[in-house]
mmCIF file of C-alpha atoms in Angstrom:
data_model
loop_
_atom_site.group_PDB
_atom_site.id
_atom_site.type_symbol
_atom_site.label_atom_id
_atom_site.label_comp_id
_atom_site.label_asym_id
_atom_site.label_seq_id
_atom_site.Cartn_x
_atom_site.Cartn_y
_atom_site.Cartn_z
ATOM 1 C CA MET A 1 296.863 81.491 138.210
ATOM 2 C CA ASP A 2 299.412 81.328 141.012
ATOM 3 C CA TYR A 3 302.794 79.729 140.334
ATOM 4 C CA GLU A 4 305.679 79.053 142.671
ATOM 5 C CA PHE A 5 308.378 78.452 140.065
ATOM 6 C CA LEU A 6 307.118 80.302 136.973
ATOM 7 C CA THR A 7 306.412 83.855 135.893
ATOM 8 C CA LEU A 8 304.833 84.902 132.594
ATOM 9 C CA GLU A 9 305.258 88.341 131.049
ATOM 10 C CA VAL A 10 303.467 89.224 127.807
ATOM 11 C CA ASN A 11 304.291 92.167 125.540
ATOM 12 C CA ASP A 12 302.908 92.619 122.016
ATOM 13 C CA GLY A 13 302.023 88.948 121.681
ATOM 14 C CA LEU A 14 305.361 87.626 122.937
ATOM 15 C CA GLY A 15 305.188 85.689 126.186
ATOM 16 C CA VAL A 16 308.324 85.129 128.259
ATOM 17 C CA VAL A 17 308.223 82.331 130.840
ATOM 18 C CA THR A 18 310.936 82.524 133.496
ATOM 19 C CA ILE A 19 311.580 79.157 135.152
ATOM 20 C CA GLU A 20 313.053 79.656 138.629
ATOM 21 C CA ARG A 21 313.482 76.569 140.780
ATOM 22 C CA PRO A 22 316.851 76.891 142.560
ATOM 23 C CA PRO A 23 319.567 75.967 142.275
ATOM 24 C CA GLY A 24 319.413 74.862 138.634
ATOM 25 C CA ASN A 25 315.784 74.292 137.588
ATOM 26 C CA GLY A 26 315.789 70.595 138.434
ATOM 27 C CA ILE A 27 312.574 69.000 137.198
ATOM 28 C CA SER A 28 310.228 67.905 139.976
ATOM 29 C CA VAL A 29 306.607 66.775 139.902
ATOM 30 C CA GLU A 30 305.643 70.221 141.183
ATOM 31 C CA LEU A 31 307.535 72.061 138.426
ATOM 32 C CA ALA A 32 306.120 69.735 135.770
ATOM 33 C CA ASP A 33 302.599 70.354 137.085
ATOM 34 C CA GLU A 34 303.096 74.120 136.950
ATOM 35 C CA LEU A 35 304.434 73.999 133.396
ATOM 36 C CA MET A 36 301.444 71.931 132.303
ATOM 37 C CA ARG A 37 299.058 74.437 133.886
ATOM 38 C CA MET A 38 300.966 77.239 132.196
ATOM 39 C CA MET A 39 300.565 75.546 128.801
ATOM 40 C CA GLU A 40 296.805 75.266 129.386
ATOM 41 C CA GLN A 41 296.670 78.953 130.310
ATOM 42 C CA VAL A 42 298.630 80.035 127.228
ATOM 43 C CA GLU A 43 296.631 77.764 124.913
ATOM 44 C CA SER A 44 293.433 79.574 125.865
ATOM 45 C CA ASP A 45 294.930 83.082 125.686
ATOM 46 C CA GLN A 46 294.963 84.556 122.177
ATOM 47 C CA ALA A 47 297.085 87.460 123.431
ATOM 48 C CA VAL A 48 300.070 85.080 123.659
ATOM 49 C CA ARG A 49 301.246 84.266 120.138
ATOM 50 C CA CYS A 50 304.786 83.037 120.818
ATOM 51 C CA LEU A 51 306.462 81.751 123.974
ATOM 52 C CA VAL A 52 310.082 82.045 125.147
ATOM 53 C CA PHE A 53 311.414 79.937 128.021
ATOM 54 C CA ARG A 54 314.322 81.372 129.998
ATOM 55 C CA SER A 55 316.239 80.764 133.224
ATOM 56 C CA PRO A 56 317.405 83.509 135.615
ATOM 57 C CA PHE A 57 320.403 81.393 136.649
ATOM 58 C CA PRO A 58 323.608 82.280 134.745
ATOM 59 C CA LYS A 59 325.062 78.778 135.055
ATOM 60 C CA TYR A 60 321.997 76.679 134.240
ATOM 61 C CA PHE A 61 319.098 76.619 131.819
ATOM 62 C CA MET A 62 317.768 73.352 133.247
ATOM 63 C CA VAL A 63 319.694 70.484 134.813
ATOM 64 C CA GLY A 64 317.182 67.664 134.374
ATOM 65 C CA ALA A 65 315.254 65.513 136.823
ATOM 66 C CA ASP A 66 315.730 66.362 140.496
ATOM 67 C CA LEU A 67 316.333 62.860 141.854
ATOM 68 C CA LYS A 68 317.069 64.269 145.328
ATOM 69 C CA ASN A 69 313.595 65.754 145.725
ATOM 70 C CA ILE A 70 312.122 62.987 147.888
ATOM 71 C CA PRO A 71 308.498 63.588 148.950
ATOM 72 C CA PRO A 72 307.695 63.265 152.674
ATOM 73 C CA GLU A 73 305.472 60.231 152.101
ATOM 74 C CA VAL A 74 308.543 58.193 151.068
ATOM 75 C CA ASP A 75 309.811 56.920 154.434
ATOM 76 C CA MET A 76 313.590 56.485 154.372
ATOM 77 C CA SER A 77 314.016 56.573 158.153
ATOM 78 C CA THR A 78 313.504 52.849 158.707
ATOM 79 C CA ILE A 79 316.212 51.647 156.327
ATOM 80 C CA ASP A 80 318.769 49.540 158.194
ATOM 81 C CA PHE A 81 322.092 51.140 157.265
ATOM 82 C CA THR A 82 324.000 48.403 159.100
ATOM 83 C CA LEU A 83 323.228 46.059 156.210
ATOM 84 C CA PRO A 84 325.769 45.526 153.413
ATOM 85 C CA PRO A 85 325.905 48.536 151.036
ATOM 86 C CA GLU A 86 324.325 46.642 148.137
ATOM 87 C CA LYS A 87 321.310 45.716 150.287
ATOM 88 C CA VAL A 88 320.943 49.289 151.541
ATOM 89 C CA MET A 89 321.001 50.512 147.946
ATOM 90 C CA ALA A 90 318.468 47.895 146.851
ATOM 91 C CA GLU A 91 316.089 48.880 149.655
ATOM 92 C CA THR A 92 316.557 52.573 148.874
ATOM 93 C CA PHE A 93 315.695 52.090 145.209
ATOM 94 C CA SER A 94 312.741 49.889 146.139
ATOM 95 C CA ARG A 95 311.233 52.736 148.144
ATOM 96 C CA LEU A 96 312.125 55.454 145.646
ATOM 97 C CA SER A 97 311.057 53.578 142.519
ATOM 98 C CA PRO A 98 307.341 54.542 142.589
ATOM 99 C CA HIS A 99 308.245 58.200 143.193
ATOM 100 C CA ILE A 100 310.808 58.252 140.371
ATOM 101 C CA SER A 101 308.378 56.551 137.986
ATOM 102 C CA ALA A 102 305.657 59.086 138.803
ATOM 103 C CA MET A 103 308.068 61.984 138.331
ATOM 104 C CA LEU A 104 309.274 60.691 134.955
ATOM 105 C CA ARG A 105 305.715 60.123 133.776
ATOM 106 C CA ARG A 106 304.755 63.662 134.750
ATOM 107 C CA ALA A 107 307.879 65.090 133.110
ATOM 108 C CA GLN A 108 307.046 63.254 129.881
ATOM 109 C CA GLU A 109 303.489 64.612 129.958
ATOM 110 C CA MET A 110 304.808 68.121 130.554
ATOM 111 C CA MET A 111 307.236 67.963 127.646
ATOM 112 C CA ASN A 112 304.483 66.633 125.391
ATOM 113 C CA ALA A 113 302.335 69.609 126.419
ATOM 114 C CA VAL A 114 305.146 72.022 125.515
ATOM 115 C CA GLU A 115 305.712 70.309 122.162
ATOM 116 C CA ARG A 116 301.991 70.334 121.316
ATOM 117 C CA LEU A 117 301.311 73.931 122.334
ATOM 118 C CA GLY A 118 299.543 75.688 119.475
ATOM 119 C CA ARG A 119 302.116 78.504 119.476
ATOM 120 C CA PRO A 120 305.780 78.622 118.423
ATOM 121 C CA THR A 121 308.135 78.125 121.377
ATOM 122 C CA ILE A 122 311.768 79.119 121.912
ATOM 123 C CA ALA A 123 314.265 77.851 124.488
ATOM 124 C CA MET A 124 316.742 80.620 125.372
ATOM 125 C CA ILE A 125 319.755 78.608 126.559
ATOM 126 C CA GLY A 126 322.275 80.722 128.434
ATOM 127 C CA GLY A 127 323.552 77.993 130.746
ATOM 128 C CA HIS A 128 323.924 74.236 130.943
ATOM 129 C CA ALA A 129 321.074 71.996 129.762
ATOM 130 C CA PHE A 130 321.739 68.380 130.679
ATOM 131 C CA GLY A 131 319.515 65.310 130.607
ATOM 132 C CA GLY A 132 315.915 66.379 131.057
ATOM 133 C CA GLY A 133 316.974 69.994 130.563
ATOM 134 C CA LEU A 134 317.998 69.276 126.987
ATOM 135 C CA GLU A 135 314.918 67.095 126.543
ATOM 136 C CA PHE A 136 312.799 70.088 127.568
ATOM 137 C CA ALA A 137 314.610 72.270 125.030
ATOM 138 C CA LEU A 138 314.056 69.600 122.356
ATOM 139 C CA ALA A 139 310.315 69.872 123.001
ATOM 140 C CA CYS A 140 310.551 73.542 121.963
ATOM 141 C CA ASP A 141 310.432 74.582 118.308
ATOM 142 C CA PHE A 142 313.566 76.718 118.397
ATOM 143 C CA ARG A 143 316.681 76.618 120.564
ATOM 144 C CA ILE A 144 318.943 79.676 120.752
ATOM 145 C CA MET A 145 322.157 78.956 122.670
ATOM 146 C CA ALA A 146 324.877 81.241 123.971
ATOM 147 C CA ARG A 147 328.515 80.617 123.213
ATOM 148 C CA GLY A 148 330.882 80.468 126.171
ATOM 149 C CA ARG A 149 330.434 78.362 129.275
ATOM 150 C CA ALA A 150 327.115 76.708 128.405
ATOM 151 C CA ARG A 151 327.094 73.017 127.474
ATOM 152 C CA ILE A 152 324.247 70.705 126.528
ATOM 153 C CA GLY A 153 323.911 66.946 126.330
ATOM 154 C CA LEU A 154 321.912 63.855 127.177
ATOM 155 C CA THR A 155 324.223 62.786 129.973
ATOM 156 C CA GLU A 156 322.107 60.064 131.616
ATOM 157 C CA THR A 157 324.365 57.127 130.724
ATOM 158 C CA GLY A 158 327.044 58.708 132.912
ATOM 159 C CA ILE A 159 324.996 57.740 135.987
ATOM 160 C CA GLY A 160 323.751 54.419 134.658
ATOM 161 C CA LEU A 161 320.456 55.665 133.229
ATOM 162 C CA ILE A 162 319.019 56.446 129.805
ATOM 163 C CA PRO A 163 317.116 59.518 128.580
ATOM 164 C CA ALA A 164 313.501 59.178 129.704
ATOM 165 C CA GLY A 165 311.960 62.559 128.902
ATOM 166 C CA GLY A 166 311.535 61.990 125.189
ATOM 167 C CA GLY A 167 315.196 62.369 124.250
ATOM 168 C CA THR A 168 315.390 59.001 122.499
ATOM 169 C CA GLN A 169 312.487 60.128 120.299
ATOM 170 C CA ARG A 170 313.166 63.813 119.694
ATOM 171 C CA LEU A 171 316.965 63.838 119.410
ATOM 172 C CA PRO A 172 317.044 61.564 116.304
ATOM 173 C CA ALA A 173 314.448 63.833 114.692
ATOM 174 C CA ALA A 174 316.752 66.809 115.267
ATOM 175 C CA VAL A 175 320.169 65.386 114.371
ATOM 176 C CA GLY A 176 319.592 61.998 112.718
ATOM 177 C CA THR A 177 319.726 58.492 114.133
ATOM 178 C CA ALA A 178 323.474 57.893 113.833
ATOM 179 C CA ARG A 179 324.397 61.171 115.522
ATOM 180 C CA ALA A 180 321.760 60.659 118.214
ATOM 181 C CA ARG A 181 323.130 57.191 118.952
ATOM 182 C CA GLU A 182 326.621 58.613 119.456
ATOM 183 C CA LEU A 183 325.438 61.447 121.695
ATOM 184 C CA ILE A 184 323.154 59.312 123.857
ATOM 185 C CA ILE A 185 325.564 56.411 124.334
ATOM 186 C CA SER A 186 328.579 58.621 125.038
ATOM 187 C CA GLY A 187 326.700 61.218 127.084
ATOM 188 C CA ARG A 188 328.965 63.806 125.481
ATOM 189 C CA ARG A 189 328.493 67.511 126.235
ATOM 190 C CA LEU A 190 328.475 70.005 123.362
ATOM 191 C CA ASP A 191 329.196 73.703 123.158
ATOM 192 C CA ALA A 192 326.939 76.071 121.229
ATOM 193 C CA ASP A 193 328.847 76.067 117.945
ATOM 194 C CA GLU A 194 329.037 72.277 117.694
ATOM 195 C CA ALA A 195 325.387 71.964 118.704
ATOM 196 C CA ALA A 196 324.385 74.416 115.970
ATOM 197 C CA SER A 197 326.572 72.698 113.374
ATOM 198 C CA ILE A 198 324.657 69.412 113.771
ATOM 199 C CA GLY A 199 321.196 70.967 114.095
ATOM 200 C CA LEU A 200 320.791 70.315 117.812
ATOM 201 C CA VAL A 201 320.206 74.025 118.383
ATOM 202 C CA THR A 202 318.742 76.470 115.910
ATOM 203 C CA ARG A 203 321.396 79.117 116.341
ATOM 204 C CA ALA A 204 324.573 79.786 118.344
ATOM 205 C CA VAL A 205 324.996 83.415 119.385
ATOM 206 C CA ASP A 206 327.434 85.432 121.458
ATOM 207 C CA GLU A 207 326.570 85.469 125.144
ATOM 208 C CA GLU A 208 325.953 89.204 125.271
ATOM 209 C CA SER A 209 323.454 89.070 122.392
ATOM 210 C CA LEU A 210 321.486 85.991 123.515
ATOM 211 C CA GLN A 211 318.507 87.870 124.891
ATOM 212 C CA GLU A 212 318.354 90.383 122.044
ATOM 213 C CA GLU A 213 318.475 87.732 119.307
ATOM 214 C CA THR A 214 316.013 85.441 121.077
ATOM 215 C CA MET A 215 313.518 88.245 121.589
ATOM 216 C CA GLU A 216 313.946 89.413 118.010
ATOM 217 C CA LEU A 217 313.033 85.935 116.774
ATOM 218 C CA GLY A 218 310.149 85.782 119.241
ATOM 219 C CA ARG A 219 308.720 89.125 118.147
ATOM 220 C CA SER A 220 308.986 88.084 114.501
ATOM 221 C CA LEU A 221 307.085 84.858 115.176
ATOM 222 C CA ALA A 222 304.492 86.670 117.302
ATOM 223 C CA ARG A 223 303.685 88.891 114.321
ATOM 224 C CA GLY A 224 303.106 85.853 112.119
ATOM 225 C CA ALA A 225 300.116 83.654 111.307
ATOM 226 C CA THR A 226 300.279 81.761 114.574
ATOM 227 C CA ARG A 227 297.167 79.683 113.888
ATOM 228 C CA ALA A 228 298.884 78.267 110.798
ATOM 229 C CA MET A 229 302.106 77.796 112.779
ATOM 230 C CA GLY A 230 300.216 75.860 115.437
ATOM 231 C CA LEU A 231 298.646 73.517 112.885
ATOM 232 C CA ALA A 232 302.023 73.050 111.183
ATOM 233 C CA LYS A 233 303.453 71.999 114.563
ATOM 234 C CA LYS A 234 300.528 69.645 115.138
ATOM 235 C CA ILE A 235 300.974 67.782 111.869
ATOM 236 C CA LEU A 236 304.752 67.533 112.330
ATOM 237 C CA VAL A 237 304.202 65.857 115.703
ATOM 238 C CA GLU A 238 301.461 63.602 114.356
ATOM 239 C CA ASN A 239 303.667 62.574 111.423
ATOM 240 C CA ARG A 240 305.641 60.338 113.791
ATOM 241 C CA GLU A 241 302.583 58.090 114.020
ATOM 242 C CA MET A 242 301.129 58.497 110.503
ATOM 243 C CA SER A 243 301.478 56.753 107.188
ATOM 244 C CA LEU A 244 302.110 58.928 104.125
ATOM 245 C CA GLU A 245 298.449 58.779 103.105
ATOM 246 C CA GLU A 246 297.304 59.712 106.609
ATOM 247 C CA GLY A 247 299.731 62.637 106.622
ATOM 248 C CA LEU A 248 298.477 63.920 103.278
ATOM 249 C CA ALA A 249 294.879 63.666 104.472
ATOM 250 C CA ALA A 250 295.783 65.636 107.606
ATOM 251 C CA GLU A 251 297.368 68.359 105.464
ATOM 252 C CA ARG A 252 294.134 68.715 103.482
ATOM 253 C CA SER A 253 292.065 68.819 106.661
ATOM 254 C CA TYR A 254 294.203 71.535 108.243
ATOM 255 C CA ILE A 255 294.206 73.650 105.091
ATOM 256 C CA GLU A 256 290.400 73.512 105.106
ATOM 257 C CA ALA A 257 290.415 74.650 108.749
ATOM 258 C CA LEU A 258 292.766 77.530 107.936
ATOM 259 C CA MET A 259 290.462 78.730 105.162
ATOM 260 C CA GLU A 260 288.091 79.869 107.909
ATOM 261 C CA THR A 261 290.700 82.061 109.637
ATOM 262 C CA ASN A 262 291.289 85.795 109.345
ATOM 263 C CA ASP A 263 295.018 85.228 108.933
ATOM 264 C CA MET A 264 294.685 83.089 105.810
ATOM 265 C CA LEU A 265 292.472 85.715 104.156
ATOM 266 C CA GLU A 266 294.901 88.461 105.199
ATOM 267 C CA GLY A 267 297.902 86.492 103.947
ATOM 268 C CA VAL A 268 296.386 85.868 100.523
ATOM 269 C CA MET A 269 295.127 89.455 100.183
ATOM 270 C CA ALA A 270 298.509 90.892 101.198
ATOM 271 C CA PHE A 271 300.270 88.658 98.667
ATOM 272 C CA MET A 272 297.925 89.740 95.874
ATOM 273 C CA GLN A 273 298.259 93.415 96.833
ATOM 274 C CA GLY A 274 302.036 93.292 97.181
ATOM 275 C CA ARG A 275 302.153 94.395 100.825
ATOM 276 C CA GLU A 276 303.237 92.994 104.184
ATOM 277 C CA PRO A 277 300.469 91.032 105.961
ATOM 278 C CA ALA A 278 299.115 92.209 109.305
ATOM 279 C CA TYR A 279 298.306 88.959 111.081
ATOM 280 C CA VAL A 280 296.150 88.817 114.209
ATOM 281 C CA GLY A 281 296.782 85.203 115.242
ATOM 282 C CA HIS A 282 293.414 83.654 114.345
#
């Protein structure tokens, strides 16, 4: 598949997706579409057993929704700028509203696709991740963040908005409701050590070791029983909508499905024989 903003490199089961939409990986409908297509491609490719998302920009991992990316079909040329400022603003928002709604809907769908990918995913955060950028990282299973200049936060209230890419749902699951309320309402920005201390990121690492430690985790996961990992992810996501009894039934169903996989047989045999398992991902 051809991508404008994404590249995928795969080595020994570890896929690395580089997101490159200058200047700071602002989320547009086009980027969201590409990421969704990428998730479909990876889902059908057994050679990819773990996925890392990275940015080539030193300052930014992802800055959130690109509200300045106005499609050509939205005609702003006929707005009467001689009107009072509040009327100009009202007319501007009236014309932009359908575009913004469509972009947010697509961004939500994209983040759901990342969260539901049947492979473990890692966000390698070397620069700022604000708003939708942090929401994207929250859709990943692991977040490794560099100490130093990078900051993360759901900063939408600072411009009169609220998180709309799943942050109000996923942040409480990561840090608890009370902490999420404080972070969302204040829009506060956190460094790596504070983010790690409250569970917002998996690990804070020194800037110079970010890539090495992220790839080490990725290679470790890629050697694992990724079919089981994928089903574990699936039930954790579904738990948000399940009763206890429904969750227990899902656990039984997924265990039965895993009994038909090579990895479950290999895992049990390796345990009984006292050796390290050699998983193949299915």
